[in-house]
CSV table of C-alpha atoms in Angstrom, one decimal:
chain,number,residue,atom,x,y,z
A,1368,MET,CA,229.3,61.6,200.7
A,1369,THR,CA,225.7,61.7,200.9
A,1370,THR,CA,223.7,59.4,203.0
A,1371,GLN,CA,220.5,57.9,201.7
A,1372,PRO,CA,217.5,58.0,204.4
A,1373,ASP,CA,216.7,54.8,205.7
A,1374,HIS,CA,213.4,53.2,204.3
A,1375,GLY,CA,214.0,49.5,204.9
A,1376,HIS,CA,214.1,46.4,203.6
A,1377,GLU,CA,214.7,47.4,199.6
A,1378,LEU,CA,214.0,44.3,197.2
A,1379,ILE,CA,216.6,45.8,194.7
A,1380,PRO,CA,219.2,48.2,194.1
A,1381,ARG,CA,218.3,52.0,193.0
A,1382,PRO,CA,219.7,51.4,189.3
A,1383,GLU,CA,221.6,53.4,187.4
A,1384,SER,CA,219.6,56.8,185.9
A,1385,THR,CA,220.0,55.2,181.9
A,1386,PRO,CA,217.1,53.5,180.2
A,1387,ASP,CA,218.6,50.0,180.0
A,1388,ALA,CA,219.3,49.8,183.6
A,1389,VAL,CA,215.7,51.2,184.6
A,1390,ARG,CA,214.6,48.5,182.0
A,1391,VAL,CA,216.4,45.7,183.6
A,1392,ALA,CA,215.0,46.6,187.0
A,1393,LEU,CA,211.6,46.7,186.0
A,1394,ALA,CA,212.1,43.3,184.8
A,1395,ARG,CA,213.5,42.2,188.0
A,1396,ILE,CA,210.7,43.3,190.2
A,1397,ALA,CA,207.6,43.6,188.1
A,1398,PRO,CA,207.8,41.8,184.6
A,1399,HIS,CA,204.3,42.4,184.7
A,1400,ARG,CA,204.8,45.8,183.7
A,1401,LEU,CA,207.4,45.6,180.6
A,1402,SER,CA,205.2,46.0,178.1
A,1403,GLU,CA,203.2,49.2,179.9
A,1404,MET,CA,206.7,50.2,179.8
A,1405,GLU,CA,207.5,49.7,176.1
A,1406,GLN,CA,204.1,50.7,175.0
A,1407,HIS,CA,205.0,54.7,176.5
A,1408,LYS,CA,208.6,54.7,175.6
A,1409,GLU,CA,207.5,54.7,171.8
A,1410,GLN,CA,204.9,57.3,172.9
A,1411,ALA,CA,207.3,59.3,173.8
A,1412,LEU,CA,209.8,58.8,171.0
A,1413,ALA,CA,207.0,59.4,168.6
A,1414,ALA,CA,206.1,62.9,170.6
A,1415,ALA,CA,209.6,63.5,170.1
A,1416,LEU,CA,210.2,62.5,166.3
A,1417,GLN,CA,206.6,65.1,166.1
A,1418,ASP,CA,207.9,67.8,168.0
A,1419,GLY,CA,211.5,67.5,167.9
A,1420,LYS,CA,211.7,68.1,171.3
A,1421,ILE,CA,213.7,65.3,173.8
A,1422,GLY,CA,211.9,66.3,176.8
A,1423,HIS,CA,209.5,63.1,175.8
A,1424,LEU,CA,212.2,61.0,176.7
A,1425,ARG,CA,213.3,62.8,179.8
A,1426,HIS,CA,210.1,62.7,181.5
A,1427,TRP,CA,209.4,59.1,180.0
A,1428,LEU,CA,213.1,58.0,182.0
A,1429,ALA,CA,211.8,59.9,185.0
A,1430,TYR,CA,208.6,58.3,185.0
A,1431,TRP,CA,209.9,54.8,185.0
A,1432,GLN,CA,212.4,55.5,187.3
A,1433,ALA,CA,209.8,56.5,189.8
A,1434,GLN,CA,207.8,53.5,189.0
A,1435,VAL,CA,211.3,50.9,189.4
A,1436,GLU,CA,211.5,52.9,193.0
A,1437,ILE,CA,207.7,52.5,194.1
A,1438,GLU,CA,208.1,49.0,192.9
A,1439,ARG,CA,211.9,48.0,194.6
A,1440,ARG,CA,210.8,49.8,197.9
A,1441,PRO,CA,208.0,48.0,200.1
A,1442,ASP,CA,207.1,50.8,202.1
A,1443,LEU,CA,206.4,52.8,198.8
A,1444,HIS,CA,204.4,50.4,196.9
A,1445,SER,CA,202.4,49.4,199.8
A,1446,ARG,CA,201.4,52.9,200.4
A,1447,TYR,CA,200.6,53.0,196.6
A,1448,GLN,CA,198.4,49.8,196.5
A,1449,ALA,CA,196.7,50.8,199.4
A,1450,ALA,CA,195.9,54.8,198.0
A,1451,LEU,CA,195.3,52.7,194.4
A,1452,ALA,CA,192.4,50.7,195.9
A,1453,ALA,CA,190.7,53.0,198.0
A,1454,VAL,CA,190.7,55.1,194.2
A,1455,HIS,CA,189.2,51.8,193.0
A,1456,ALA,CA,186.9,51.2,195.9
A,1457,THR,CA,184.9,55.3,195.2
A,1458,SER,CA,182.0,55.8,192.7
A,1459,ARG,CA,182.5,59.7,192.3
A,1460,ARG,CA,185.2,61.8,191.5
A,1461,ASP,CA,183.9,64.2,194.5
A,1462,ASP,CA,183.5,61.3,197.1
A,1463,PRO,CA,186.2,62.6,200.0
A,1464,ALA,CA,187.6,59.4,200.1
A,1465,PHE,CA,188.8,59.6,196.1
A,1466,ARG,CA,190.5,62.7,197.0
A,1467,THR,CA,192.0,61.7,200.3
A,1468,ALA,CA,193.7,58.7,198.1
A,1469,THR,CA,194.5,60.5,194.6
A,1470,THR,CA,196.5,63.1,197.2
A,1471,GLU,CA,198.4,59.7,198.8
A,1472,LEU,CA,198.7,58.7,195.2
A,1473,ARG,CA,200.7,61.8,193.9
A,1474,ALA,CA,202.7,62.2,197.4
A,1475,VAL,CA,204.1,58.5,196.7
A,1476,GLU,CA,204.9,59.5,193.4
A,1477,ALA,CA,206.8,62.6,194.6
A,1478,GLU,CA,208.6,60.7,197.1
A,1479,ALA,CA,209.6,58.3,194.7
A,1480,GLN,CA,210.9,61.3,192.3
A,1481,GLN,CA,212.3,63.1,194.6
A,1482,ALA,CA,214.2,59.9,195.9
A,1483,VAL,CA,215.8,58.8,192.4
A,1484,ALA,CA,216.6,63.1,191.3
A,1485,GLY,CA,218.2,63.4,194.4
Protein backbone atom coordinates (compact mmCIF):
# COMPACT_ATOMS: atom_id res chain seq x y z
CA MET A 1 0.00 0.00 0.00
CA THR A 2 1.31 3.46 -0.88
CA THR A 3 0.65 6.56 1.09
CA GLN A 4 -0.02 9.97 -0.34
CA PRO A 5 2.11 12.88 0.83
CA ASP A 6 0.48 15.19 3.33
CA HIS A 7 -0.24 18.54 1.67
CA GLY A 8 -2.31 19.86 4.51
CA HIS A 9 -6.01 20.52 4.19
CA GLU A 10 -7.68 19.31 0.99
CA LEU A 11 -11.09 20.72 0.11
CA ILE A 12 -12.41 17.43 -1.25
CA PRO A 13 -10.96 13.96 -1.79
CA ARG A 14 -9.22 13.34 -5.10
CA PRO A 15 -11.85 12.11 -7.57
CA GLU A 16 -11.64 8.90 -9.55
CA SER A 17 -10.10 9.15 -13.01
CA THR A 18 -13.37 9.31 -14.92
CA PRO A 19 -14.90 12.26 -16.77
CA ASP A 20 -18.01 12.20 -14.59
CA ALA A 21 -16.07 12.07 -11.31
CA VAL A 22 -13.79 14.91 -12.40
CA ARG A 23 -16.80 16.99 -13.52
CA VAL A 24 -18.60 16.43 -10.20
CA ALA A 25 -15.45 17.39 -8.27
CA LEU A 26 -15.02 20.56 -10.32
CA ALA A 27 -18.67 21.45 -9.74
CA ARG A 28 -18.08 21.21 -5.99
CA ILE A 29 -14.89 23.29 -5.78
CA ALA A 30 -14.88 25.55 -8.85
CA PRO A 31 -18.31 25.59 -10.49
CA HIS A 32 -17.39 28.76 -12.37
CA ARG A 33 -15.01 26.62 -14.48
CA LEU A 34 -17.60 24.08 -15.68
CA SER A 35 -18.32 25.93 -18.92
CA GLU A 36 -14.56 26.10 -19.62
CA MET A 37 -14.32 22.35 -19.05
CA GLU A 38 -17.28 21.69 -21.35
CA GLN A 39 -15.88 23.90 -24.11
CA HIS A 40 -12.50 22.18 -23.85
CA LYS A 41 -14.25 18.78 -24.03
CA GLU A 42 -16.09 19.79 -27.20
CA GLN A 43 -12.80 20.88 -28.79
CA ALA A 44 -11.12 17.60 -27.79
CA LEU A 45 -14.03 15.57 -29.13
CA ALA A 46 -14.01 17.47 -32.44
CA ALA A 47 -10.25 16.94 -32.79
CA ALA A 48 -10.61 13.23 -31.95
CA LEU A 49 -13.34 12.82 -34.56
CA GLN A 50 -11.35 14.74 -37.15
CA ASP A 51 -8.15 12.73 -36.89
CA GLY A 52 -9.47 9.52 -35.33
CA LYS A 53 -7.19 9.68 -32.30
CA ILE A 54 -8.52 9.17 -28.78
CA GLY A 55 -5.42 10.89 -27.39
CA HIS A 56 -7.24 14.23 -27.54
CA LEU A 57 -9.80 12.95 -25.05
CA ARG A 58 -7.14 11.42 -22.83
CA HIS A 59 -5.32 14.75 -22.80
CA TRP A 60 -8.57 16.54 -21.94
CA LEU A 61 -9.21 14.24 -18.97
CA ALA A 62 -5.60 14.48 -17.72
CA TYR A 63 -5.69 18.27 -18.00
CA TRP A 64 -8.90 18.54 -15.99
CA GLN A 65 -7.73 16.02 -13.40
CA ALA A 66 -4.73 18.32 -12.83
CA GLN A 67 -6.96 21.40 -12.71
CA VAL A 68 -9.15 19.75 -10.07
CA GLU A 69 -6.00 18.82 -8.13
CA ILE A 70 -4.93 22.48 -8.14
CA GLU A 71 -8.40 23.64 -7.10
CA ARG A 72 -8.85 21.06 -4.33
CA ARG A 73 -5.46 21.66 -2.69
CA PRO A 74 -5.07 25.11 -1.13
CA ASP A 75 -1.26 24.80 -1.22
CA LEU A 76 -1.26 24.40 -5.01
CA HIS A 77 -4.10 26.82 -5.55
CA SER A 78 -2.40 29.67 -3.70
CA ARG A 79 0.89 29.10 -5.56
CA TYR A 80 -0.97 28.99 -8.86
CA GLN A 81 -2.94 32.17 -8.16
CA ALA A 82 0.18 34.06 -7.01
CA ALA A 83 2.07 33.05 -10.13
CA LEU A 84 -0.88 33.94 -12.35
CA ALA A 85 -1.14 37.36 -10.70
CA ALA A 86 2.59 37.87 -11.25
CA VAL A 87 2.20 37.02 -14.94
CA HIS A 88 -0.60 39.55 -15.30
CA ALA A 89 1.41 42.19 -13.43
CA THR A 90 4.14 42.14 -16.06
CA SER A 91 3.89 44.04 -19.31
CA ARG A 92 6.45 42.17 -21.39
CA ARG A 93 7.36 38.55 -21.94
CA ASP A 94 11.05 39.37 -21.70
CA ASP A 95 10.52 40.68 -18.14
CA PRO A 96 12.38 38.39 -15.70
CA ALA A 97 9.30 38.42 -13.43
CA PHE A 98 7.24 37.02 -16.31
CA ARG A 99 9.68 34.15 -16.82
CA THR A 100 9.81 33.42 -13.10
CA ALA A 101 6.02 33.39 -12.83
CA THR A 102 5.52 31.17 -15.88
CA THR A 103 8.14 28.77 -14.53
CA GLU A 104 6.15 28.59 -11.27
CA LEU A 105 2.89 28.03 -13.18
CA ARG A 106 4.49 25.11 -15.03
CA ALA A 107 5.87 23.73 -11.75
CA VAL A 108 2.45 23.81 -10.09
CA GLU A 109 0.83 22.15 -13.10
CA ALA A 110 3.57 19.49 -13.20
CA GLU A 111 3.11 18.76 -9.49
CA ALA A 112 -0.64 18.43 -9.97
CA GLN A 113 -0.19 16.15 -12.99
CA GLN A 114 2.26 13.97 -11.08
CA ALA A 115 -0.11 13.74 -8.12
CA VAL A 116 -3.02 12.49 -10.23
CA ALA A 117 -0.86 10.16 -12.32
CA GLY A 118 0.76 8.53 -9.31
